[in-house]
Amino acid sequence: RFGLSFGLDVANWDIDGTAGQFKGKLLIVQGTGKGEVQWNDVATFHRNAYDGRGQIVAIDGANHMFDGYIWEQQVLEQVRGFWG
């Protein structure tokens, strides 16, 4: 569990700027279902942090943790294709 101090600390992080420093091969896989992190937020992060480079893939209906066999298989398929 994370406490209040962690949340206050995170508010001061430059997540987009820090992530944008990464120049390697990039794959973001995100579910479009309801959950802690929404598809639109991830798409915006991808655009802002990485200037749209790399690959972003939507797993239809999946939540943030890909809780389900079919969703897990779809993620694995994307990762295999990315590294294959």
Short mmCIF file of C-alpha atoms in Angstrom, two decimals:
data_model
loop_
_atom_site.label_atom_id
_atom_site.label_comp_id
_atom_site.label_asym_id
_atom_site.label_seq_id
_atom_site.Cartn_x
_atom_site.Cartn_y
_atom_site.Cartn_z
CA ARG A 1 0.00 0.00 0.00
CA PHE A 2 1.06 3.54 -0.69
CA GLY A 3 0.59 6.31 1.82
CA LEU A 4 -0.31 9.96 1.47
CA SER A 5 3.35 10.99 1.28
CA PHE A 6 3.80 8.84 -1.83
CA GLY A 7 0.85 10.55 -3.51
CA LEU A 8 2.22 13.97 -2.63
CA ASP A 9 5.64 12.98 -3.97
CA VAL A 10 4.19 11.68 -7.26
CA ALA A 11 2.47 15.02 -7.83
CA ASN A 12 5.92 16.59 -8.19
CA TRP A 13 7.31 14.09 -10.70
CA ASP A 14 7.82 15.06 -14.34
CA ILE A 15 6.62 11.73 -15.68
CA ASP A 16 6.25 12.86 -19.31
CA GLY A 17 9.68 14.50 -19.33
CA THR A 18 11.42 11.56 -17.68
CA ALA A 19 9.74 8.98 -19.92
CA GLY A 20 10.48 11.06 -23.00
CA GLN A 21 14.22 10.66 -22.37
CA PHE A 22 13.90 6.98 -23.28
CA LYS A 23 15.00 6.57 -26.92
CA GLY A 24 14.78 2.78 -27.28
CA LYS A 25 12.22 0.57 -28.95
CA LEU A 26 8.79 1.30 -27.48
CA LEU A 27 5.56 -0.66 -27.04
CA ILE A 28 2.65 0.45 -24.87
CA VAL A 29 -0.23 -2.01 -24.43
CA GLN A 30 -3.33 -0.71 -22.66
CA GLY A 31 -6.88 -1.93 -22.15
CA THR A 32 -9.85 0.14 -23.24
CA GLY A 33 -12.08 -1.03 -20.37
CA LYS A 34 -12.83 0.70 -17.12
CA GLY A 35 -10.14 0.73 -14.49
CA GLU A 36 -7.47 2.76 -12.77
CA VAL A 37 -5.88 3.98 -16.00
CA GLN A 38 -8.04 4.98 -18.94
CA TRP A 39 -7.18 4.49 -22.63
CA ASN A 40 -7.49 8.21 -23.40
CA ASP A 41 -5.02 9.07 -20.63
CA VAL A 42 -2.49 6.56 -21.97
CA ALA A 43 -2.91 7.81 -25.54
CA THR A 44 -2.34 11.38 -24.32
CA PHE A 45 0.73 10.27 -22.34
CA HIS A 46 2.09 8.48 -25.44
CA ARG A 47 1.62 11.60 -27.54
CA ASN A 48 3.09 13.98 -24.92
CA ALA A 49 5.97 11.89 -23.56
CA TYR A 50 7.09 10.11 -26.71
CA ASP A 51 5.85 12.52 -29.38
CA GLY A 52 3.78 9.66 -30.80
CA ARG A 53 6.79 7.48 -31.66
CA GLY A 54 6.81 3.79 -30.99
CA GLN A 55 3.79 1.59 -30.90
CA ILE A 56 0.62 1.88 -28.83
CA VAL A 57 -1.87 -0.98 -28.87
CA ALA A 58 -5.39 -1.14 -27.44
CA ILE A 59 -6.75 -4.38 -25.97
CA ASP A 60 -10.50 -4.02 -26.40
CA GLY A 61 -12.41 -4.16 -23.12
CA ALA A 62 -9.40 -5.12 -20.98
CA ASN A 63 -8.82 -3.47 -17.62
CA HIS A 64 -5.44 -2.09 -16.53
CA MET A 65 -4.26 -5.46 -15.15
CA PHE A 66 -5.56 -7.53 -18.11
CA ASP A 67 -7.53 -9.73 -15.68
CA GLY A 68 -8.65 -12.51 -17.97
CA TYR A 69 -7.10 -15.30 -20.00
CA ILE A 70 -8.08 -13.86 -23.40
CA TRP A 71 -6.69 -10.42 -22.53
CA GLU A 72 -3.48 -11.96 -21.20
CA GLN A 73 -3.06 -13.91 -24.44
CA GLN A 74 -3.60 -10.76 -26.50
CA VAL A 75 -0.91 -8.95 -24.50
CA LEU A 76 1.52 -11.84 -24.95
CA GLU A 77 0.81 -11.87 -28.69
CA GLN A 78 1.64 -8.15 -28.89
CA VAL A 79 4.85 -8.56 -26.88
CA ARG A 80 5.97 -11.56 -28.93
CA GLY A 81 5.36 -9.61 -32.13
CA PHE A 82 7.23 -6.63 -30.78
CA TRP A 83 10.31 -8.61 -29.78
CA GLY A 84 9.99 -11.19 -32.58
#
